[in-house]
Amino acid sequence: DSGVTQTPKHLITATGQRVTLRCSPRSGDLSVYWYQQSLDQGLQFLIHYYNGEERAKGNILERFSAQQFPDLHSELNLSSLELGDSALYFCASSVGASVSSYEQYFGPGTRLTVT
Amino acid sequence: GQQVMQIPQYQHVQEGEDFTTYCNSSTTLSNIQWYKQRPGGHPVFLIQLVKSGEVKKQKRLTFQFGEAKKNSSLHITATQTTDVGTYFCAGPENRDDKIIFGKGTRLHILP
């Protein structure tokens, strides 16, 4: 158990819908990262928040948005869902602001299926 | 843009054989991290390499960082069924705020 929690574990929804994925980082970690993992694309970095502020954006679509709240939990919002958005979404946390200086602890993931 | 490539994509080995996965970056990396993801699981941090030419060992696992800091390798000696999974390398993209993961090497152990 990494100490990072993600809800829900599974999500099935229809095209055009909007969903929210939730992540709680490990106690004491200030950074939260979101990743998308699909079979053919590996782990794609989406976005990084540190202590409530956005630090970096990766390959995140405009239909996707995220935020980190004062209690440090984070939410990833996916809207106008398409079939291609079906994937495993991981949240990870680390103690520091630098993504490569600290090990990341990954949550169990949310499997999103868009039908 | 910057790329991190891993080879091979898949590897099947007999239990007890050695295994090596290679990671190559298109640019010099300040450091590199390795993660392991078991089937159905989430990535788990294994190690970070920072210095040019660095070699680190964890029991049967040996990690190397190239002299030019553009490549890295993970070698497993005498594989066991517990080694099954996908091994990812990851490096920072230009600035320190983004990270690029390789596509991983999936290791399958034949009994």
mmCIF file of N, CA, C and O in Angstrom, chain A residues 14-86:
data_model
loop_
_atom_site.group_PDB
_atom_site.id
_atom_site.type_symbol
_atom_site.label_atom_id
_atom_site.label_comp_id
_atom_site.label_asym_id
_atom_site.label_seq_id
_atom_site.Cartn_x
_atom_site.Cartn_y
_atom_site.Cartn_z
ATOM 1 N N ALA A 14 -20.614 7.018 -20.669
ATOM 2 C CA ALA A 14 -20.872 7.102 -22.103
ATOM 3 C C ALA A 14 -20.122 8.264 -22.734
ATOM 4 O O ALA A 14 -19.709 9.209 -22.039
ATOM 5 N N THR A 15 -19.976 8.204 -24.034
ATOM 6 C CA THR A 15 -19.323 9.305 -24.740
ATOM 7 C C THR A 15 -20.095 10.593 -24.512
ATOM 8 O O THR A 15 -21.319 10.589 -24.359
ATOM 9 N N GLY A 16 -19.359 11.685 -24.431
ATOM 10 C CA GLY A 16 -19.953 12.990 -24.211
ATOM 11 C C GLY A 16 -20.156 13.351 -22.762
ATOM 12 O O GLY A 16 -20.419 14.517 -22.449
ATOM 13 N N GLN A 17 -19.992 12.413 -21.875
ATOM 14 C CA GLN A 17 -20.204 12.664 -20.452
ATOM 15 C C GLN A 17 -18.974 13.298 -19.794
ATOM 16 O O GLN A 17 -17.906 13.417 -20.410
ATOM 17 N N ARG A 18 -19.166 13.663 -18.544
ATOM 18 C CA ARG A 18 -18.093 14.265 -17.740
ATOM 19 C C ARG A 18 -17.928 13.439 -16.470
ATOM 20 O O ARG A 18 -18.919 13.014 -15.877
ATOM 21 N N VAL A 19 -16.678 13.222 -16.077
ATOM 22 C CA VAL A 19 -16.404 12.473 -14.847
ATOM 23 C C VAL A 19 -15.336 13.194 -14.038
ATOM 24 O O VAL A 19 -14.570 14.005 -14.574
ATOM 25 N N THR A 20 -15.307 12.880 -12.754
ATOM 26 C CA THR A 20 -14.290 13.431 -11.858
ATOM 27 C C THR A 20 -13.593 12.293 -11.140
ATOM 28 O O THR A 20 -14.251 11.439 -10.533
ATOM 29 N N LEU A 21 -12.273 12.294 -11.232
ATOM 30 C CA LEU A 21 -11.454 11.312 -10.529
ATOM 31 C C LEU A 21 -10.808 12.015 -9.348
ATOM 32 O O LEU A 21 -10.338 13.148 -9.469
ATOM 33 N N ARG A 22 -10.730 11.299 -8.239
ATOM 34 C CA ARG A 22 -10.235 11.908 -7.024
ATOM 35 C C ARG A 22 -8.985 11.198 -6.521
ATOM 36 O O ARG A 22 -8.866 9.977 -6.641
ATOM 37 N N CYS A 23 -8.086 11.983 -5.936
ATOM 38 C CA CYS A 23 -6.828 11.435 -5.428
ATOM 39 C C CYS A 23 -6.479 12.091 -4.106
ATOM 40 O O CYS A 23 -6.530 13.320 -3.981
ATOM 41 N N SER A 24 -6.089 11.284 -3.138
ATOM 42 C CA SER A 24 -5.547 11.805 -1.880
ATOM 43 C C SER A 24 -4.098 11.373 -1.765
ATOM 44 O O SER A 24 -3.815 10.170 -1.792
ATOM 45 N N PRO A 25 -3.187 12.320 -1.643
ATOM 46 C CA PRO A 25 -1.765 11.958 -1.592
ATOM 47 C C PRO A 25 -1.382 11.343 -0.260
ATOM 48 O O PRO A 25 -2.175 11.351 0.689
ATOM 49 N N ARG A 26 -0.190 10.810 -0.203
ATOM 50 C CA ARG A 26 0.356 10.324 1.052
ATOM 51 C C ARG A 26 0.447 11.465 2.045
ATOM 52 O O ARG A 26 0.675 12.612 1.665
ATOM 53 N N SER A 27 0.300 11.132 3.312
ATOM 54 C CA SER A 27 0.404 12.145 4.344
ATOM 55 C C SER A 27 1.786 12.810 4.261
ATOM 56 O O SER A 27 2.810 12.128 4.231
ATOM 57 N N GLY A 28 1.793 14.122 4.212
ATOM 58 C CA GLY A 28 3.055 14.856 4.157
ATOM 59 C C GLY A 28 3.530 15.201 2.760
ATOM 60 O O GLY A 28 4.427 16.024 2.599
ATOM 61 N N ASP A 29 2.969 14.563 1.743
ATOM 62 C CA ASP A 29 3.373 14.869 0.367
ATOM 63 C C ASP A 29 2.625 16.091 -0.132
ATOM 64 O O ASP A 29 1.419 16.206 0.030
ATOM 65 N N LEU A 30 3.361 16.978 -0.782
ATOM 66 C CA LEU A 30 2.762 18.214 -1.275
ATOM 67 C C LEU A 30 2.519 18.187 -2.788
ATOM 68 O O LEU A 30 1.777 19.008 -3.299
ATOM 69 N N SER A 31 3.190 17.293 -3.477
ATOM 70 C CA SER A 31 3.033 17.195 -4.930
ATOM 71 C C SER A 31 2.072 16.085 -5.305
ATOM 72 O O SER A 31 2.090 14.995 -4.713
ATOM 73 N N VAL A 32 1.253 16.387 -6.295
ATOM 74 C CA VAL A 32 0.356 15.393 -6.887
ATOM 75 C C VAL A 32 0.556 15.424 -8.394
ATOM 76 O O VAL A 32 0.632 16.491 -8.999
ATOM 77 N N TYR A 33 0.646 14.243 -8.983
ATOM 78 C CA TYR A 33 0.807 14.088 -10.423
ATOM 79 C C TYR A 33 -0.325 13.219 -10.948
ATOM 80 O O TYR A 33 -0.762 12.292 -10.279
ATOM 81 N N TRP A 34 -0.722 13.502 -12.158
ATOM 82 C CA TRP A 34 -1.712 12.654 -12.827
ATOM 83 C C TRP A 34 -1.094 12.071 -14.100
ATOM 84 O O TRP A 34 -0.406 12.781 -14.844
ATOM 85 N N TYR A 35 -1.382 10.791 -14.317
ATOM 86 C CA TYR A 35 -0.900 10.084 -15.484
ATOM 87 C C TYR A 35 -2.048 9.316 -16.138
ATOM 88 O O TYR A 35 -2.978 8.879 -15.466
ATOM 89 N N GLN A 36 -1.915 9.158 -17.446
ATOM 90 C CA GLN A 36 -2.838 8.319 -18.193
ATOM 91 C C GLN A 36 -2.041 7.140 -18.730
ATOM 92 O O GLN A 36 -0.953 7.322 -19.296
ATOM 93 N N GLN A 37 -2.566 5.937 -18.526
ATOM 94 C CA GLN A 37 -1.883 4.757 -19.049
ATOM 95 C C GLN A 37 -2.822 3.976 -19.955
ATOM 96 O O GLN A 37 -3.858 3.480 -19.523
ATOM 97 N N SER A 38 -2.442 3.909 -21.203
ATOM 98 C CA SER A 38 -3.179 3.067 -22.138
ATOM 99 C C SER A 38 -2.205 2.062 -22.722
ATOM 100 O O SER A 38 -0.995 2.225 -22.620
ATOM 101 N N LEU A 39 -2.762 1.023 -23.345
ATOM 102 C CA LEU A 39 -1.932 -0.107 -23.765
ATOM 103 C C LEU A 39 -0.814 0.313 -24.701
ATOM 104 O O LEU A 39 0.308 -0.141 -24.595
ATOM 105 N N ASP A 40 -1.126 1.184 -25.641
ATOM 106 C CA ASP A 40 -0.137 1.494 -26.668
ATOM 107 C C ASP A 40 0.681 2.753 -26.377
ATOM 108 O O ASP A 40 1.618 3.060 -27.086
ATOM 109 N N GLN A 41 0.343 3.480 -25.317
ATOM 110 C CA GLN A 41 1.024 4.743 -25.063
ATOM 111 C C GLN A 41 1.831 4.750 -23.778
ATOM 112 O O GLN A 41 2.460 5.733 -23.451
ATOM 113 N N GLY A 42 1.804 3.690 -23.028
ATOM 114 C CA GLY A 42 2.572 3.694 -21.797
ATOM 115 C C GLY A 42 2.012 4.703 -20.807
ATOM 116 O O GLY A 42 0.831 5.026 -20.815
ATOM 117 N N LEU A 43 2.890 5.235 -19.973
ATOM 118 C CA LEU A 43 2.489 6.200 -18.947
ATOM 119 C C LEU A 43 2.685 7.606 -19.488
ATOM 120 O O LEU A 43 3.805 8.036 -19.713
ATOM 121 N N GLN A 44 1.590 8.335 -19.652
ATOM 122 C CA GLN A 44 1.671 9.697 -20.158
ATOM 123 C C GLN A 44 1.443 10.676 -19.011
ATOM 124 O O GLN A 44 0.394 10.649 -18.362
ATOM 125 N N PHE A 45 2.398 11.548 -18.806
ATOM 126 C CA PHE A 45 2.282 12.561 -17.773
ATOM 127 C C PHE A 45 1.240 13.589 -18.197
ATOM 128 O O PHE A 45 1.283 14.129 -19.310
ATOM 129 N N LEU A 46 0.298 13.876 -17.321
ATOM 130 C CA LEU A 46 -0.752 14.847 -17.634
ATOM 131 C C LEU A 46 -0.491 16.198 -16.979
ATOM 132 O O LEU A 46 -0.443 17.226 -17.646
ATOM 133 N N ILE A 47 -0.356 16.200 -15.660
ATOM 134 C CA ILE A 47 -0.252 17.469 -14.954
ATOM 135 C C ILE A 47 0.335 17.251 -13.570
ATOM 136 O O ILE A 47 0.234 16.150 -13.011
ATOM 137 N N HIS A 48 0.959 18.304 -13.040
ATOM 138 C CA HIS A 48 1.610 18.253 -11.734
ATOM 139 C C HIS A 48 1.185 19.467 -10.918
ATOM 140 O O HIS A 48 1.252 20.605 -11.398
ATOM 141 N N TYR A 49 0.770 19.222 -9.695
ATOM 142 C CA TYR A 49 0.454 20.284 -8.750
ATOM 143 C C TYR A 49 1.366 20.181 -7.546
ATOM 144 O O TYR A 49 1.683 19.076 -7.088
ATOM 145 N N TYR A 50 1.763 21.324 -7.037
ATOM 146 C CA TYR A 50 2.561 21.360 -5.817
ATOM 147 C C TYR A 50 1.935 22.354 -4.857
ATOM 148 O O TYR A 50 1.839 23.544 -5.178
ATOM 149 N N ASN A 51 1.503 21.879 -3.742
ATOM 150 C CA ASN A 51 0.932 22.718 -2.688
ATOM 151 C C ASN A 51 -0.155 23.648 -3.219
ATOM 152 O O ASN A 51 -0.189 24.830 -2.871
ATOM 153 N N GLY A 52 -0.998 23.110 -4.061
ATOM 154 C CA GLY A 52 -2.137 23.865 -4.561
ATOM 155 C C GLY A 52 -1.902 24.616 -5.858
ATOM 156 O O GLY A 52 -2.846 25.138 -6.462
ATOM 157 N N GLU A 53 -0.636 24.682 -6.292
ATOM 158 C CA GLU A 53 -0.331 25.445 -7.508
ATOM 159 C C GLU A 53 0.046 24.493 -8.640
ATOM 160 O O GLU A 53 0.770 23.523 -8.435
ATOM 161 N N GLU A 54 -0.403 24.838 -9.834
ATOM 162 C CA GLU A 54 -0.012 24.044 -10.988
ATOM 163 C C GLU A 54 1.461 24.252 -11.294
ATOM 164 O O GLU A 54 1.921 25.395 -11.426
ATOM 165 N N ARG A 55 2.227 23.147 -11.414
ATOM 166 C CA ARG A 55 3.668 23.256 -11.666
ATOM 167 C C ARG A 55 4.018 22.977 -13.116
ATOM 168 O O ARG A 55 4.920 23.587 -13.676
ATOM 169 N N ALA A 56 3.354 22.006 -13.693
ATOM 170 C CA ALA A 56 3.706 21.636 -15.061
ATOM 171 C C ALA A 56 2.542 20.909 -15.720
ATOM 172 O O ALA A 56 1.767 20.229 -15.052
ATOM 173 N N LYS A 57 2.450 21.131 -17.019
ATOM 174 C CA LYS A 57 1.450 20.434 -17.806
ATOM 175 C C LYS A 57 2.145 19.552 -18.818
ATOM 176 O O LYS A 57 3.101 19.974 -19.461
ATOM 177 N N GLY A 58 1.624 18.364 -18.959
ATOM 178 C CA GLY A 58 2.152 17.466 -19.975
ATOM 179 C C GLY A 58 1.182 17.366 -21.118
ATOM 180 O O GLY A 58 0.634 18.355 -21.581
ATOM 181 N N ASN A 59 0.941 16.154 -21.547
ATOM 182 C CA ASN A 59 0.038 15.937 -22.676
ATOM 183 C C ASN A 59 -1.411 15.904 -22.238
ATOM 184 O O ASN A 59 -2.106 14.917 -22.439
ATOM 185 N N ILE A 60 -1.874 16.970 -21.657
ATOM 186 C CA ILE A 60 -3.247 17.002 -21.155
ATOM 187 C C ILE A 60 -4.134 17.724 -22.149
ATOM 188 O O ILE A 60 -3.813 18.811 -22.616
ATOM 189 N N LEU A 61 -5.236 17.063 -22.500
ATOM 190 C CA LEU A 61 -6.166 17.645 -23.461
ATOM 191 C C LEU A 61 -6.904 18.827 -22.836
ATOM 192 O O LEU A 61 -7.057 18.909 -21.620
ATOM 193 N N GLU A 62 -7.402 19.712 -23.701
ATOM 194 C CA GLU A 62 -8.153 20.869 -23.202
ATOM 195 C C GLU A 62 -9.451 20.438 -22.539
ATOM 196 O O GLU A 62 -9.986 21.156 -21.693
ATOM 197 N N ARG A 63 -9.958 19.278 -22.883
ATOM 198 C CA ARG A 63 -11.189 18.763 -22.280
ATOM 199 C C ARG A 63 -10.933 18.272 -20.852
ATOM 200 O O ARG A 63 -11.869 17.978 -20.121
ATOM 201 N N PHE A 64 -9.684 18.171 -20.487
ATOM 202 C CA PHE A 64 -9.317 17.690 -19.141
ATOM 203 C C PHE A 64 -8.849 18.882 -18.314
ATOM 204 O O PHE A 64 -8.167 19.784 -18.809
ATOM 205 N N SER A 65 -9.184 18.848 -17.048
ATOM 206 C CA SER A 65 -8.682 19.870 -16.136
ATOM 207 C C SER A 65 -8.458 19.238 -14.772
ATOM 208 O O SER A 65 -8.991 18.167 -14.481
ATOM 209 N N ALA A 66 -7.670 19.883 -13.971
ATOM 210 C CA ALA A 66 -7.382 19.346 -12.648
ATOM 211 C C ALA A 66 -7.213 20.484 -11.663
ATOM 212 O O ALA A 66 -7.041 21.642 -12.056
ATOM 213 N N GLN A 67 -7.267 20.149 -10.402
ATOM 214 C CA GLN A 67 -6.955 21.116 -9.367
ATOM 215 C C GLN A 67 -6.533 20.383 -8.110
ATOM 216 O O GLN A 67 -6.842 19.204 -7.927
ATOM 217 N N GLN A 68 -5.800 21.109 -7.282
ATOM 218 C CA GLN A 68 -5.397 20.583 -5.983
ATOM 219 C C GLN A 68 -5.967 21.511 -4.922
ATOM 220 O O GLN A 68 -5.779 22.726 -4.982
ATOM 221 N N PHE A 69 -6.634 20.946 -3.975
ATOM 222 C CA PHE A 69 -7.362 21.703 -2.963
ATOM 223 C C PHE A 69 -6.466 21.994 -1.754
ATOM 224 O O PHE A 69 -5.402 21.411 -1.605
ATOM 225 N N PRO A 70 -6.911 22.923 -0.879
ATOM 226 C CA PRO A 70 -6.100 23.266 0.299
ATOM 227 C C PRO A 70 -5.741 22.068 1.168
ATOM 228 O O PRO A 70 -4.687 22.078 1.815
ATOM 229 N N ASP A 71 -6.589 21.039 1.197
ATOM 230 C CA ASP A 71 -6.223 19.870 2.000
ATOM 231 C C ASP A 71 -5.315 18.915 1.212
ATOM 232 O O ASP A 71 -5.007 17.829 1.672
ATOM 233 N N LEU A 72 -4.882 19.346 0.047
ATOM 234 C CA LEU A 72 -3.918 18.688 -0.840
ATOM 235 C C LEU A 72 -4.484 17.557 -1.686
ATOM 236 O O LEU A 72 -3.768 17.024 -2.537
ATOM 237 N N HIS A 73 -5.750 17.202 -1.496
ATOM 238 C CA HIS A 73 -6.294 16.207 -2.392
ATOM 239 C C HIS A 73 -6.474 16.854 -3.766
ATOM 240 O O HIS A 73 -6.514 18.081 -3.897
ATOM 241 N N SER A 74 -6.554 16.026 -4.776
ATOM 242 C CA SER A 74 -6.638 16.540 -6.130
ATOM 243 C C SER A 74 -7.774 15.863 -6.878
ATOM 244 O O SER A 74 -8.167 14.735 -6.563
ATOM 245 N N GLU A 75 -8.298 16.570 -7.843
ATOM 246 C CA GLU A 75 -9.335 16.024 -8.707
ATOM 247 C C GLU A 75 -8.960 16.250 -10.164
ATOM 248 O O GLU A 75 -8.436 17.316 -10.516
ATOM 249 N N LEU A 76 -9.221 15.239 -10.966
ATOM 250 C CA LEU A 76 -9.008 15.328 -12.412
ATOM 251 C C LEU A 76 -10.379 15.246 -13.061
ATOM 252 O O LEU A 76 -11.105 14.276 -12.856
ATOM 253 N N ASN A 77 -10.733 16.293 -13.795
ATOM 254 C CA ASN A 77 -12.027 16.347 -14.461
ATOM 255 C C ASN A 77 -11.851 16.069 -15.945
ATOM 256 O O ASN A 77 -11.041 16.709 -16.606
ATOM 257 N N LEU A 78 -12.631 15.122 -16.424
ATOM 258 C CA LEU A 78 -12.579 14.753 -17.839
ATOM 259 C C LEU A 78 -13.956 15.011 -18.429
ATOM 260 O O LEU A 78 -14.966 14.481 -17.931
ATOM 261 N N SER A 79 -14.018 15.837 -19.466
ATOM 262 C CA SER A 79 -15.325 16.177 -20.029
ATOM 263 C C SER A 79 -15.384 15.814 -21.510
ATOM 264 O O SER A 79 -14.369 15.513 -22.137
ATOM 265 N N SER A 80 -16.610 15.846 -22.038
ATOM 266 C CA SER A 80 -16.853 15.501 -23.448
ATOM 267 C C SER A 80 -16.105 14.230 -23.810
ATOM 268 O O SER A 80 -15.354 14.178 -24.795
ATOM 269 N N LEU A 81 -16.310 13.224 -22.997
ATOM 270 C CA LEU A 81 -15.512 12.008 -23.116
ATOM 271 C C LEU A 81 -15.669 11.329 -24.469
ATOM 272 O O LEU A 81 -16.759 11.308 -25.061
ATOM 273 N N GLU A 82 -14.551 10.797 -24.933
ATOM 274 C CA GLU A 82 -14.496 10.069 -26.195
ATOM 275 C C GLU A 82 -14.028 8.644 -25.903
ATOM 276 O O GLU A 82 -13.452 8.364 -24.849
ATOM 277 N N LEU A 83 -14.283 7.757 -26.880
ATOM 278 C CA LEU A 83 -13.884 6.357 -26.693
ATOM 279 C C LEU A 83 -12.392 6.250 -26.381
ATOM 280 O O LEU A 83 -11.965 5.433 -25.572
ATOM 281 N N GLY A 84 -11.615 7.096 -27.011
ATOM 282 C CA GLY A 84 -10.169 7.063 -26.844
ATOM 283 C C GLY A 84 -9.688 7.489 -25.473
ATOM 284 O O GLY A 84 -8.506 7.352 -25.163
ATOM 285 N N ASP A 85 -10.580 8.015 -24.662
ATOM 286 C CA ASP A 85 -10.191 8.411 -23.299
ATOM 287 C C ASP A 85 -10.201 7.221 -22.351
ATOM 288 O O ASP A 85 -9.762 7.340 -21.199
ATOM 289 N N SER A 86 -10.695 6.097 -22.809
ATOM 290 C CA SER A 86 -10.684 4.885 -21.986
ATOM 291 C C SER A 86 -9.241 4.525 -21.668
ATOM 292 O O SER A 86 -8.416 4.355 -22.575
#
